[in-house]
mmCIF file of C-alpha atoms in Angstrom:
data_model
loop_
_atom_site.group_PDB
_atom_site.id
_atom_site.type_symbol
_atom_site.label_atom_id
_atom_site.label_comp_id
_atom_site.label_asym_id
_atom_site.label_seq_id
_atom_site.Cartn_x
_atom_site.Cartn_y
_atom_site.Cartn_z
ATOM 1 C CA MET P 55 157.593 109.171 -15.447
ATOM 2 C CA ASP P 56 159.998 106.252 -16.429
ATOM 3 C CA THR P 57 161.910 108.521 -19.500
ATOM 4 C CA ILE P 58 161.417 111.828 -16.783
ATOM 5 C CA ALA P 59 163.611 108.787 -14.160
ATOM 6 C CA SER P 60 165.469 107.716 -16.588
ATOM 7 C CA LEU P 61 167.361 111.105 -17.234
ATOM 8 C CA PHE P 62 168.342 110.530 -12.175
ATOM 9 C CA SER P 63 169.244 107.571 -12.962
ATOM 10 C CA PHE P 64 173.044 109.106 -12.499
ATOM 11 C CA ILE P 65 172.205 109.465 -8.930
ATOM 12 C CA THR P 66 169.919 106.116 -8.079
ATOM 13 C CA TRP P 67 173.588 104.576 -6.865
ATOM 14 C CA PRO P 68 173.357 106.763 -3.807
ATOM 15 C CA VAL P 69 170.780 106.726 -3.385
ATOM 16 C CA SER P 70 170.124 102.490 -3.172
ATOM 17 C CA TRP P 71 172.723 103.099 -0.643
ATOM 18 C CA VAL P 72 171.256 104.853 1.005
ATOM 19 C CA ILE P 73 168.582 103.003 1.908
ATOM 20 C CA VAL P 74 170.198 98.966 2.153
ATOM 21 C CA GLN P 75 171.403 101.132 5.141
ATOM 22 C CA PHE P 76 168.894 101.847 6.332
ATOM 23 C CA HIS P 77 167.620 99.155 5.624
ATOM 24 C CA LYS P 78 170.628 96.307 7.346
ATOM 25 C CA VAL P 79 169.141 99.083 11.052
ATOM 26 C CA TYR P 80 165.644 97.453 10.725
ATOM 27 C CA GLY P 81 165.944 95.080 9.808
ATOM 28 C CA ALA P 82 167.450 93.771 12.506
ATOM 29 C CA ILE P 83 164.962 95.784 14.503
ATOM 30 C CA PHE P 84 161.421 93.938 12.606
ATOM 31 C CA GLY P 85 162.946 91.558 9.836
ATOM 32 C CA PRO P 86 164.655 91.796 6.485
ATOM 33 C CA ASP P 87 161.519 90.832 4.570
ATOM 34 C CA THR P 88 159.327 92.982 6.766
ATOM 35 C CA GLY P 89 157.835 95.974 6.114
ATOM 36 C CA TRP P 90 158.424 97.260 8.045
ATOM 37 C CA ALA P 91 162.146 97.587 7.882
ATOM 38 C CA TRP P 92 161.419 98.347 3.842
ATOM 39 C CA GLY P 93 158.958 101.257 4.686
ATOM 40 C CA LEU P 94 161.071 103.332 7.727
ATOM 41 C CA SER P 95 164.516 102.833 4.922
ATOM 42 C CA ILE P 96 162.278 104.522 2.430
ATOM 43 C CA VAL P 97 161.008 107.196 5.236
ATOM 44 C CA SER P 98 164.143 107.947 6.817
ATOM 45 C CA LEU P 99 165.850 107.877 3.778
ATOM 46 C CA VAL P 100 163.334 110.871 3.199
ATOM 47 C CA ILE P 101 164.903 112.321 6.548
ATOM 48 C CA LEU P 102 167.474 112.529 5.912
ATOM 49 C CA ILE P 103 167.135 114.282 2.468
ATOM 50 C CA ARG P 104 164.809 117.022 3.929
ATOM 51 C CA ILE P 105 167.552 117.274 7.299
ATOM 52 C CA CYS P 106 169.950 118.517 3.936
ATOM 53 C CA LEU P 107 167.538 120.201 2.824
ATOM 54 C CA ILE P 108 166.981 123.493 5.348
ATOM 55 C CA PRO P 109 169.557 126.111 4.686
ATOM 56 C CA LEU P 110 167.384 125.892 1.284
ATOM 57 C CA PHE P 111 164.829 125.689 2.964
ATOM 58 C CA VAL P 112 165.165 128.669 5.525
ATOM 59 C CA LYS P 113 166.065 130.383 1.433
ATOM 60 C CA GLN P 114 163.333 129.546 -0.106
ATOM 61 C CA ILE P 115 161.581 131.442 3.069
ATOM 62 C CA LYS P 116 163.572 134.948 2.986
ATOM 63 C CA ALA P 117 163.342 134.131 -0.713
ATOM 64 C CA THR P 118 159.178 134.322 -0.545
ATOM 65 C CA ARG P 119 159.615 137.240 1.535
ATOM 66 C CA ALA P 120 160.958 139.405 0.044
ATOM 67 C CA MET P 121 159.290 138.624 -3.648
ATOM 68 C CA GLN P 122 155.328 139.441 -1.664
ATOM 69 C CA THR P 123 157.699 142.970 0.287
ATOM 70 C CA LEU P 124 157.965 143.743 -3.842
ATOM 71 C CA GLN P 125 154.960 143.085 -5.278
ATOM 72 C CA PRO P 126 153.411 146.105 -5.044
ATOM 73 C CA GLU P 127 156.974 147.100 -7.006
ATOM 74 C CA MET P 128 156.479 145.083 -8.755
ATOM 75 C CA LYS P 129 152.549 145.767 -9.961
ATOM 76 C CA LYS P 130 152.555 149.471 -10.728
ATOM 77 C CA ILE P 131 155.481 148.268 -12.917
ATOM 78 C CA GLN P 132 153.702 146.390 -14.593
ATOM 79 C CA GLU P 133 150.711 149.121 -15.019
ATOM 80 C CA ARG P 134 153.852 151.866 -16.262
ATOM 81 C CA TYR P 135 154.343 149.085 -18.876
ATOM 82 C CA LYS P 136 150.847 147.697 -19.912
ATOM 83 C CA ASN P 137 152.826 148.298 -23.074
ATOM 84 C CA ASP P 138 156.393 146.894 -23.083
ATOM 85 C CA ARG P 139 156.562 143.970 -22.121
ATOM 86 C CA GLN P 140 160.729 144.400 -22.940
ATOM 87 C CA ARG P 141 161.513 147.104 -20.909
ATOM 88 C CA GLN P 142 158.393 145.993 -18.223
ATOM 89 C CA SER P 143 160.980 142.793 -17.975
ATOM 90 C CA GLU P 144 164.578 144.968 -17.576
ATOM 91 C CA GLU P 145 163.218 146.932 -15.447
ATOM 92 C CA MET P 146 161.712 143.847 -12.994
ATOM 93 C CA MET P 147 165.619 142.951 -13.282
ATOM 94 C CA LYS P 148 166.726 145.247 -12.264
ATOM 95 C CA LEU P 149 163.869 145.810 -9.175
ATOM 96 C CA TYR P 150 165.272 141.209 -8.505
ATOM 97 C CA LYS P 151 169.019 143.326 -8.478
ATOM 98 C CA GLU P 152 168.489 146.135 -6.260
ATOM 99 C CA SER P 153 166.322 144.711 -3.629
ATOM 100 C CA GLY P 154 168.722 141.652 -3.078
ATOM 101 C CA THR P 155 165.518 138.825 -3.803
ATOM 102 C CA ASN P 156 165.593 135.636 -6.535
ATOM 103 C CA PRO P 157 162.287 134.063 -7.926
ATOM 104 C CA LEU P 158 163.976 131.298 -8.332
ATOM 105 C CA SER P 159 164.806 131.159 -4.970
ATOM 106 C CA SER P 160 161.536 130.470 -2.967
ATOM 107 C CA CYS P 161 161.504 126.857 -5.870
ATOM 108 C CA LEU P 162 165.196 125.932 -4.268
ATOM 109 C CA PRO P 163 163.291 123.014 -2.426
ATOM 110 C CA ILE P 164 161.409 121.761 -5.213
ATOM 111 C CA LEU P 165 164.131 121.184 -7.324
ATOM 112 C CA ALA P 166 167.170 120.566 -4.984
ATOM 113 C CA GLN P 167 164.137 117.241 -4.290
ATOM 114 C CA SER P 168 163.108 116.312 -6.943
ATOM 115 C CA PRO P 169 166.249 114.626 -8.682
ATOM 116 C CA PHE P 170 166.122 111.958 -5.304
ATOM 117 C CA PHE P 171 162.534 111.193 -5.457
ATOM 118 C CA PHE P 172 163.585 110.215 -9.950
ATOM 119 C CA ALA P 173 165.956 108.180 -8.175
ATOM 120 C CA LEU P 174 163.790 106.505 -5.620
ATOM 121 C CA TYR P 175 160.935 106.141 -8.024
ATOM 122 C CA HIS P 176 163.466 104.541 -10.661
ATOM 123 C CA VAL P 177 164.651 102.932 -8.224
ATOM 124 C CA LEU P 178 161.084 101.255 -7.479
ATOM 125 C CA ALA P 179 160.258 100.601 -10.281
ATOM 126 C CA GLY P 180 162.919 98.605 -11.319
ATOM 127 C CA ILE P 181 162.202 95.765 -8.350
ATOM 128 C CA ALA P 182 158.785 95.854 -9.393
ATOM 129 C CA SER P 183 159.859 94.999 -13.303
ATOM 130 C CA GLY P 184 162.513 92.024 -11.092
ATOM 131 C CA LYS P 185 166.251 94.648 -12.443
ATOM 132 C CA LYS P 186 168.744 94.547 -9.826
ATOM 133 C CA ILE P 187 169.458 99.394 -9.230
ATOM 134 C CA GLY P 188 172.489 100.595 -7.732
ATOM 135 C CA VAL P 189 173.559 98.798 -5.297
ATOM 136 C CA ILE P 190 171.030 96.358 -4.585
ATOM 137 C CA ASP P 191 171.528 92.974 -5.126
ATOM 138 C CA ALA P 192 169.335 89.687 -6.058
ATOM 139 C CA ASP P 193 168.888 89.256 -2.189
ATOM 140 C CA LEU P 194 168.389 92.597 -1.478
ATOM 141 C CA LEU P 195 165.411 92.857 -4.830
ATOM 142 C CA GLU P 196 163.668 89.278 -3.523
ATOM 143 C CA SER P 197 163.274 90.459 0.305
ATOM 144 C CA ALA P 198 162.115 94.004 -1.091
ATOM 145 C CA ARG P 199 159.713 92.209 -3.172
ATOM 146 C CA ASN P 200 158.254 90.573 -0.646
ATOM 147 C CA ALA P 201 157.530 93.452 1.503
ATOM 148 C CA HIS P 202 154.201 94.147 2.348
ATOM 149 C CA ILE P 203 152.907 97.095 3.960
ATOM 150 C CA PHE P 204 149.405 97.028 5.793
ATOM 151 C CA GLY P 205 149.160 94.032 2.428
ATOM 152 C CA ALA P 206 150.415 96.320 -0.141
ATOM 153 C CA PRO P 207 154.035 94.632 -1.884
ATOM 154 C CA LEU P 208 156.648 98.575 -2.641
ATOM 155 C CA ALA P 209 156.704 98.182 -5.365
ATOM 156 C CA ALA P 210 152.452 97.764 -6.928
ATOM 157 C CA LYS P 211 150.555 100.292 -7.885
ATOM 158 C CA PHE P 212 146.324 101.669 -8.232
ATOM 159 C CA PHE P 213 146.469 100.984 -11.580
ATOM 160 C CA SER P 214 148.631 97.811 -10.788
ATOM 161 C CA SER P 215 147.256 94.295 -13.082
ATOM 162 C CA GLU P 216 145.622 91.564 -11.258
ATOM 163 C CA SER P 217 148.773 89.313 -12.553
ATOM 164 C CA GLN P 218 151.120 92.068 -11.396
ATOM 165 C CA VAL P 219 150.203 91.796 -7.900
ATOM 166 C CA SER P 220 149.738 87.565 -8.084
ATOM 167 C CA ALA P 221 152.847 86.932 -8.896
ATOM 168 C CA LEU P 222 154.417 89.656 -5.110
ATOM 169 C CA HIS P 223 151.719 87.689 -3.762
ATOM 170 C CA ALA P 224 149.581 89.948 -2.554
ATOM 171 C CA SER P 225 145.754 90.753 -3.935
ATOM 172 C CA LEU P 226 143.984 93.419 -5.796
ATOM 173 C CA THR P 227 141.677 94.580 -3.038
ATOM 174 C CA ASP P 228 144.202 95.505 -0.210
ATOM 175 C CA VAL P 229 146.683 97.017 -3.104
ATOM 176 C CA ARG P 230 143.977 99.434 -4.463
ATOM 177 C CA VAL P 231 143.620 100.626 -1.005
ATOM 178 C CA VAL P 232 145.872 101.557 0.697
ATOM 179 C CA THR P 233 146.697 103.208 -2.079
ATOM 180 C CA ALA P 234 143.440 104.879 -2.139
ATOM 181 C CA ILE P 235 144.285 105.616 1.176
ATOM 182 C CA MET P 236 148.017 107.043 0.724
ATOM 183 C CA ILE P 237 146.396 109.028 -2.599
ATOM 184 C CA VAL P 238 143.973 110.799 -0.122
ATOM 185 C CA LEU P 239 146.000 111.225 3.153
ATOM 186 C CA MET P 240 149.333 112.637 0.122
ATOM 187 C CA SER P 241 146.307 115.776 -0.657
ATOM 188 C CA ALA P 242 144.677 116.993 1.874
ATOM 189 C CA SER P 243 148.364 117.823 3.797
ATOM 190 C CA GLN P 244 149.513 119.210 0.433
ATOM 191 C CA PHE P 245 146.064 121.119 0.865
ATOM 192 C CA TYR P 246 146.351 121.785 4.477
ATOM 193 C CA THR P 247 149.886 122.937 4.702
ATOM 194 C CA GLN P 248 148.444 125.822 1.408
ATOM 195 C CA ARG P 249 145.656 125.964 3.132
ATOM 196 C CA GLN P 250 147.449 127.397 6.341
ATOM 197 C CA LEU P 251 149.447 129.796 4.223
ATOM 198 C CA MET P 252 147.309 131.612 3.165
ATOM 199 C CA THR P 253 144.946 132.075 5.506
ATOM 200 C CA LYS P 254 147.128 132.904 8.911
ATOM 201 C CA ASN P 255 150.752 133.791 7.090
ATOM 202 C CA VAL P 256 149.835 136.332 4.538
ATOM 203 C CA ASP P 257 149.892 139.201 4.722
ATOM 204 C CA THR P 258 146.581 140.486 4.944
ATOM 205 C CA THR P 259 147.237 143.997 4.689
ATOM 206 C CA VAL P 260 148.852 144.046 0.204
ATOM 207 C CA LYS P 261 146.470 142.311 -1.824
ATOM 208 C CA THR P 262 149.042 141.314 -4.362
ATOM 209 C CA PRO P 263 148.441 139.445 -7.583
ATOM 210 C CA PHE P 264 150.757 136.129 -5.437
ATOM 211 C CA MET P 265 147.959 135.766 -3.711
ATOM 212 C CA GLN P 266 145.308 134.528 -5.933
ATOM 213 C CA GLN P 267 148.659 132.383 -7.138
ATOM 214 C CA GLN P 268 149.304 130.349 -3.574
ATOM 215 C CA LYS P 269 145.297 130.707 -3.894
ATOM 216 C CA MET P 270 145.312 128.629 -7.465
ATOM 217 C CA LEU P 271 148.267 126.730 -6.405
ATOM 218 C CA MET P 272 145.973 125.874 -2.831
ATOM 219 C CA TYR P 273 143.664 123.821 -5.122
ATOM 220 C CA ILE P 274 145.631 122.545 -8.093
ATOM 221 C CA PHE P 275 149.298 120.397 -6.412
ATOM 222 C CA PRO P 276 145.909 118.133 -4.251
ATOM 223 C CA VAL P 277 144.884 117.725 -7.886
ATOM 224 C CA MET P 278 147.880 117.039 -8.857
ATOM 225 C CA PHE P 279 148.942 114.670 -6.748
ATOM 226 C CA ALA P 280 145.494 112.575 -7.178
ATOM 227 C CA VAL P 281 146.211 111.867 -11.192
ATOM 228 C CA LEU P 282 150.161 111.338 -10.917
ATOM 229 C CA GLY P 283 149.003 109.191 -7.203
ATOM 230 C CA VAL P 284 147.266 106.220 -8.646
ATOM 231 C CA ASN P 285 150.666 105.672 -11.419
ATOM 232 C CA PHE P 286 153.012 105.716 -8.009
ATOM 233 C CA PRO P 287 154.001 102.222 -6.317
ATOM 234 C CA VAL P 288 153.694 102.391 -3.148
ATOM 235 C CA GLY P 289 157.778 102.919 -2.269
ATOM 236 C CA VAL P 290 156.532 106.184 -3.859
ATOM 237 C CA LEU P 291 154.318 106.953 -2.210
ATOM 238 C CA ILE P 292 155.267 106.392 1.174
ATOM 239 C CA TYR P 293 158.175 108.808 0.081
ATOM 240 C CA TRP P 294 155.402 111.044 -0.504
ATOM 241 C CA LEU P 295 153.381 111.606 2.248
ATOM 242 C CA THR P 296 155.970 111.227 4.332
ATOM 243 C CA THR P 297 157.428 114.236 2.862
ATOM 244 C CA ASN P 298 154.236 116.328 3.547
ATOM 245 C CA VAL P 299 153.404 115.368 6.672
ATOM 246 C CA TRP P 300 157.949 116.778 7.623
ATOM 247 C CA THR P 301 157.114 120.464 5.242
ATOM 248 C CA MET P 302 153.160 120.893 6.767
ATOM 249 C CA GLY P 303 155.059 120.179 10.256
ATOM 250 C CA GLN P 304 158.041 122.496 9.245
ATOM 251 C CA GLN P 305 155.805 125.212 7.986
ATOM 252 C CA MET P 306 153.817 124.771 11.841
ATOM 253 C CA TYR P 307 156.898 125.614 12.972
ATOM 254 C CA VAL P 308 158.020 128.826 10.901
ATOM 255 C CA ILE P 309 154.334 129.519 11.555
ATOM 256 C CA HIS P 310 154.415 129.863 14.756
ATOM 257 C CA ASN P 311 157.724 130.772 15.905
ATOM 258 C CA ASN P 312 159.138 133.065 12.845
ATOM 259 C CA PRO P 313 155.084 135.047 10.871
ATOM 260 C CA THR P 314 155.015 136.512 8.085
ATOM 261 C CA PRO P 315 154.926 140.353 8.584
ATOM 262 C CA GLY P 316 151.482 142.024 9.171
ATOM 263 C CA SER P 317 149.410 137.835 9.128
ATOM 264 C CA LYS P 318 147.441 137.002 11.630
ATOM 265 C CA ALA P 319 149.685 134.457 13.175
ATOM 266 C CA GLN P 320 152.364 137.304 13.911
ATOM 267 C CA ALA P 321 149.547 138.802 15.256
ATOM 268 C CA ALA P 322 148.899 135.908 17.358
ATOM 269 C CA TYR P 323 152.490 135.683 17.885
ATOM 270 C CA LEU P 324 153.492 139.546 19.352
ATOM 271 C CA GLU P 325 150.344 138.558 22.186
ATOM 272 C CA ARG P 326 151.824 136.002 23.150
ATOM 273 C CA LEU P 327 155.666 137.434 22.983
ATOM 274 C CA THR P 328 153.226 140.748 25.023
ATOM 275 C CA LYS P 329 152.098 138.469 27.783
ATOM 276 C CA HIS P 330 155.769 136.780 29.123
ATOM 277 C CA VAL P 331 157.261 140.145 28.078
ATOM 278 C CA THR P 332 154.903 141.987 30.499
ATOM 279 C CA GLN P 333 155.020 138.860 33.040
ATOM 280 C CA HIS P 334 158.834 138.148 33.261
ATOM 281 C CA GLY P 335 159.656 141.618 31.977
ATOM 282 C CA LYS P 336 163.056 140.167 29.351
ATOM 283 C CA ILE P 337 163.503 138.010 26.554
ATOM 284 C CA ARG P 338 164.936 135.700 25.970
ATOM 285 C CA ARG P 339 164.998 133.713 23.030
ATOM 286 C CA ARG P 340 167.793 135.011 19.892
ATOM 287 C CA SER P 341 164.970 134.296 17.444
ATOM 288 C CA GLU P 342 162.347 136.546 19.585
ATOM 289 C CA LYS P 343 165.322 139.781 20.613
ATOM 290 C CA ALA P 344 165.370 139.503 16.143
ATOM 291 C CA ILE P 345 161.939 139.954 15.682
ATOM 292 C CA VAL P 346 162.011 142.702 18.258
ATOM 293 C CA LYS P 347 165.377 144.105 16.244
ATOM 294 C CA ALA P 348 163.678 144.630 13.265
ATOM 295 C CA ILE P 349 160.589 145.703 14.634
ATOM 296 C CA VAL P 350 162.361 148.732 16.233
ATOM 297 C CA ALA P 351 164.753 149.263 13.175
ATOM 298 C CA LYS P 352 160.918 149.097 11.040
ATOM 299 C CA GLY P 353 159.827 152.702 12.891
ATOM 300 C CA ARG P 354 156.960 154.624 11.693
ATOM 301 C CA ASP P 355 156.249 151.887 8.680
ATOM 302 C CA ARG P 356 155.164 149.384 12.118
ATOM 303 C CA ASN P 357 152.064 148.013 10.160
ATOM 304 C CA GLU P 358 148.986 147.435 12.660
ATOM 305 C CA TYR P 359 150.457 144.476 15.088
ATOM 306 C CA GLU P 360 153.912 145.891 15.453
ATOM 307 C CA ARG P 361 152.619 149.340 17.606
ATOM 308 C CA LYS P 362 149.369 147.689 19.540
ATOM 309 C CA PHE P 363 152.809 144.982 20.761
ATOM 310 C CA VAL P 364 154.706 148.229 21.226
ATOM 311 C CA ASN P 365 152.289 150.220 22.790
ATOM 312 C CA ALA P 366 151.120 147.432 25.009
ATOM 313 C CA LEU P 367 155.449 147.520 26.600
ATOM 314 C CA ASN P 368 154.703 151.337 27.117
ATOM 315 C CA LYS P 369 152.129 149.817 29.284
ATOM 316 C CA ALA P 370 154.164 147.661 31.018
ATOM 317 C CA GLY P 371 156.819 150.498 31.630
ATOM 318 C CA LEU P 372 159.009 149.149 28.676
ATOM 319 C CA ALA P 373 159.781 150.388 26.262
ATOM 320 C CA ALA P 374 162.111 148.285 23.097
ATOM 321 C CA GLN P 375 165.972 148.324 22.477
ATOM 322 C CA THR P 376 167.699 148.375 19.114
ATOM 323 C CA ASP P 377 169.523 145.715 20.211
ATOM 324 C CA GLY P 378 166.304 143.253 20.772
ATOM 325 C CA THR P 379 165.474 143.042 24.625
ATOM 326 C CA VAL P 380 162.737 144.853 26.629
ATOM 327 C CA ALA P 381 164.400 147.685 29.444
ATOM 328 C CA LYS P 382 162.025 150.016 31.788
ATOM 329 C CA SER P 383 160.790 152.855 30.459
ATOM 330 C CA VAL P 384 162.374 156.572 31.616
ATOM 331 C CA SER P 385 158.918 157.347 32.832
ATOM 332 C CA GLN P 386 158.791 154.239 34.322
ATOM 333 C CA ALA P 387 162.054 154.643 35.952
ATOM 334 C CA ALA P 388 160.921 157.869 37.364
ATOM 335 C CA ALA P 389 157.826 157.437 38.516
ATOM 336 C CA GLU P 390 160.005 153.748 40.600
ATOM 337 C CA SER P 391 162.608 156.878 42.082
ATOM 338 C CA GLU P 392 159.456 158.967 43.145
ATOM 339 C CA ASP P 393 157.667 156.650 44.705
ATOM 340 C CA GLY P 394 161.227 155.697 46.682
ATOM 341 C CA ALA P 395 160.706 159.069 47.861
ATOM 342 C CA ALA P 396 157.797 159.618 48.502
ATOM 343 C CA VAL P 397 158.148 155.563 50.293
ATOM 344 C CA GLY P 398 161.030 157.040 52.014
ATOM 345 C CA THR P 399 159.516 160.878 53.050
ATOM 346 C CA ALA P 400 156.424 158.911 54.524
ATOM 347 C CA THR P 401 159.031 157.093 57.238
ATOM 348 C CA ALA P 402 160.795 159.046 58.786
ATOM 349 C CA THR P 403 157.745 161.333 59.294
ATOM 350 C CA ALA P 404 156.580 158.695 61.151
ATOM 351 C CA THR P 405 159.757 158.114 63.211
ATOM 352 C CA ALA P 406 159.236 162.333 64.184
ATOM 353 C CA PRO P 407 157.785 163.071 67.641
ATOM 354 C CA ARG P 408 153.610 164.484 67.256
ATOM 355 C CA ARG P 409 153.458 167.329 67.928
ATOM 356 C CA GLN P 410 150.939 168.306 70.280
ATOM 357 C CA GLN P 411 147.333 169.794 69.010
ATOM 358 C CA PRO P 412 145.497 172.220 70.984
ATOM 359 C CA LYS P 413 141.875 171.517 72.695
ATOM 360 C CA ARG P 414 139.266 172.730 70.448
ATOM 361 C CA GLN P 415 136.786 174.488 73.054
ATOM 362 C CA SER P 416 133.039 174.365 73.092
ATOM 363 C CA LYS P 417 130.550 177.152 71.742
ATOM 364 C CA SER P 418 130.398 178.580 74.796
ATOM 365 C CA GLN P 419 132.573 178.967 75.733
ATOM 366 C CA ARG P 420 133.603 180.766 71.928
ATOM 367 C CA GLN P 421 130.197 183.033 72.386
ATOM 368 C CA SER P 422 132.073 184.013 76.792
ATOM 369 C CA GLY P 423 134.950 185.818 74.647
ATOM 370 C CA GLY P 424 137.261 182.862 73.596
ATOM 371 C CA THR P 425 139.441 182.912 77.579
ATOM 372 C CA LYS P 426 139.262 179.736 79.574
ATOM 373 C CA THR P 427 141.293 179.548 82.888
ATOM 374 C CA GLY P 428 143.998 177.585 82.599
ATOM 375 C CA ASP P 429 145.086 179.126 78.978
ATOM 376 C CA SER P 430 146.820 181.254 78.014
ATOM 377 C CA LEU P 431 145.521 182.886 74.126
ATOM 378 C CA SER P 432 143.407 185.025 74.481
ATOM 379 C CA LEU P 433 140.657 185.289 71.559
ATOM 380 C CA GLU P 434 139.632 188.717 71.408
ATOM 381 C CA LYS P 435 142.476 192.533 71.895
ATOM 382 C CA SER P 436 140.889 194.760 73.840
ATOM 383 C CA ASP P 437 142.672 197.194 71.712
ATOM 384 C CA ALA P 438 141.000 196.364 68.744
ATOM 385 C CA PRO P 439 137.682 198.306 68.024
ATOM 386 C CA GLN P 440 136.387 196.257 65.360
ATOM 387 C CA ASP P 441 136.258 193.207 68.211
ATOM 388 C CA ALA P 442 133.967 195.637 69.599
ATOM 389 C CA LYS P 443 130.644 195.554 67.413
ATOM 390 C CA PRO P 444 130.521 191.268 66.908
ATOM 391 C CA ALA P 445 131.106 191.456 71.105
ATOM 392 C CA ALA P 446 128.591 193.909 71.394
ATOM 393 C CA ALA P 447 126.036 191.905 69.346
ATOM 394 C CA LYS P 448 126.682 189.456 71.008
ATOM 395 C CA GLN P 449 125.786 190.025 74.622
ATOM 396 C CA PRO P 450 122.188 189.105 75.636
ATOM 397 C CA GLN P 451 119.491 192.291 76.149
ATOM 398 C CA LYS P 452 117.812 192.354 79.217
ATOM 399 C CA PRO P 453 113.501 191.659 78.649
ATOM 400 C CA GLY P 454 111.209 195.061 78.905
ATOM 401 C CA SER P 455 114.164 197.575 77.212
ATOM 402 C CA GLY P 456 112.183 198.723 75.032
ATOM 403 C CA THR P 457 116.088 201.482 74.293
ATOM 404 C CA ARG P 458 119.231 201.498 72.771
ATOM 405 C CA SER P 459 121.225 201.439 75.671
ATOM 406 C CA LYS P 460 123.504 204.903 75.879
ATOM 407 C CA ALA P 461 126.654 203.083 74.042
ATOM 408 C CA GLN P 462 124.993 201.828 72.243
ATOM 409 C CA SER P 463 122.893 206.184 70.780
ATOM 410 C CA GLY P 464 126.754 207.185 70.417
ATOM 411 C CA GLN P 465 126.696 208.858 74.659
ATOM 412 C CA ARG P 466 129.527 208.420 76.230
ATOM 413 C CA LYS P 467 129.530 206.925 79.132
ATOM 414 C CA GLY P 468 130.897 209.485 82.713
ATOM 415 C CA GLY P 469 131.825 212.338 80.136
ATOM 416 C CA PRO P 470 130.760 215.379 78.211
ATOM 417 C CA GLN P 471 128.387 214.485 75.969
ATOM 418 C CA ARG P 472 129.811 214.903 72.684
ATOM 419 C CA PRO P 473 127.663 217.959 70.967
ATOM 420 C CA LYS P 474 125.851 217.992 68.043
ATOM 421 C CA SER P 475 127.036 218.881 64.464
ATOM 422 C CA PRO P 476 125.572 221.499 63.892
ATOM 423 C CA SER P 477 124.913 220.784 59.834
ATOM 424 C CA LYS P 478 122.303 219.465 61.627
ATOM 425 C CA LYS P 479 119.145 220.590 62.473
#
């Protein structure tokens, strides 16, 4: 480790200068010789470096997602040219060039952070050995050597000998307890960061070798940190633990607000976005508009979660627009216009005078011929022969009459009888 750190000795001067500047600020608050002043200086150095690496982190996210998208095509190339390694490499490079992706982009934050890590290791190793490095003079060197974090010196290691720890005015038990806790936290944070990436932010619709690779790294990285951590000084453990915690929080933010398409995190995100849009009828954030715009641009290539999102908006009478906003759908606007016209018609009907309905006749009045004194409307007509039979049928017969009346037998009243037909006998 010391040999590798010496390769980055050119950057130890700016790293030591940044630590000293932060130490001046925290030393005025907690005291210049306290472990809090030096420990917070290291934490602040991590935060400053990670803020500067945010653009590279964004590129890493884009590159990782682009690589996930290309995994099916890469698998086809590997199967097609499995016996020709040279042609396989040429087709891979052609695919990267056409899609505009770079496999090394996903490693940019780690590669960019490595020089600062080794430079800090070189500075803390110099403090442990009593050598002045960078802008750290003799007074600052003595102050850093006497600084303790929970009883453990910044320059002490898990496997430091008892004589080395005694020279730093500490006990070996305190050093090993503190370093063991930091190593466990460092490995656990690394495992959780990789696990939430695999379980929440990976496209589950595509099974690729990339997923298997990430699953292996989920278990390899924590073990690697545990093995290397026993050789790190306490100050380096603080640096690496802070880096892991920052990465974990940063990744949680990305998963919550900008998940990978097709992942479980996207399903949860679109569900939250659906509730918000249906309640307020609009999209406010720029990041939300960008996601909706990408979903609209996909068209028929949308995944299951994106189709559910679009269907939920349609059920709510909304439609996603090409610019990422939402508006009322055509059917909803037509329905609202029809509702407005119906409300206007109902209002006009309510304000118009009511038409007076005729009085309903009773059953006895209808049987007696449908006329009533004072009524201008008669229910039977005298010149309608078809109404004669029902009227006659309704007339009650006299008791004791066993024969039909002359009118019913076909004889005329008060006139000559109709001669019988000669055809009848």
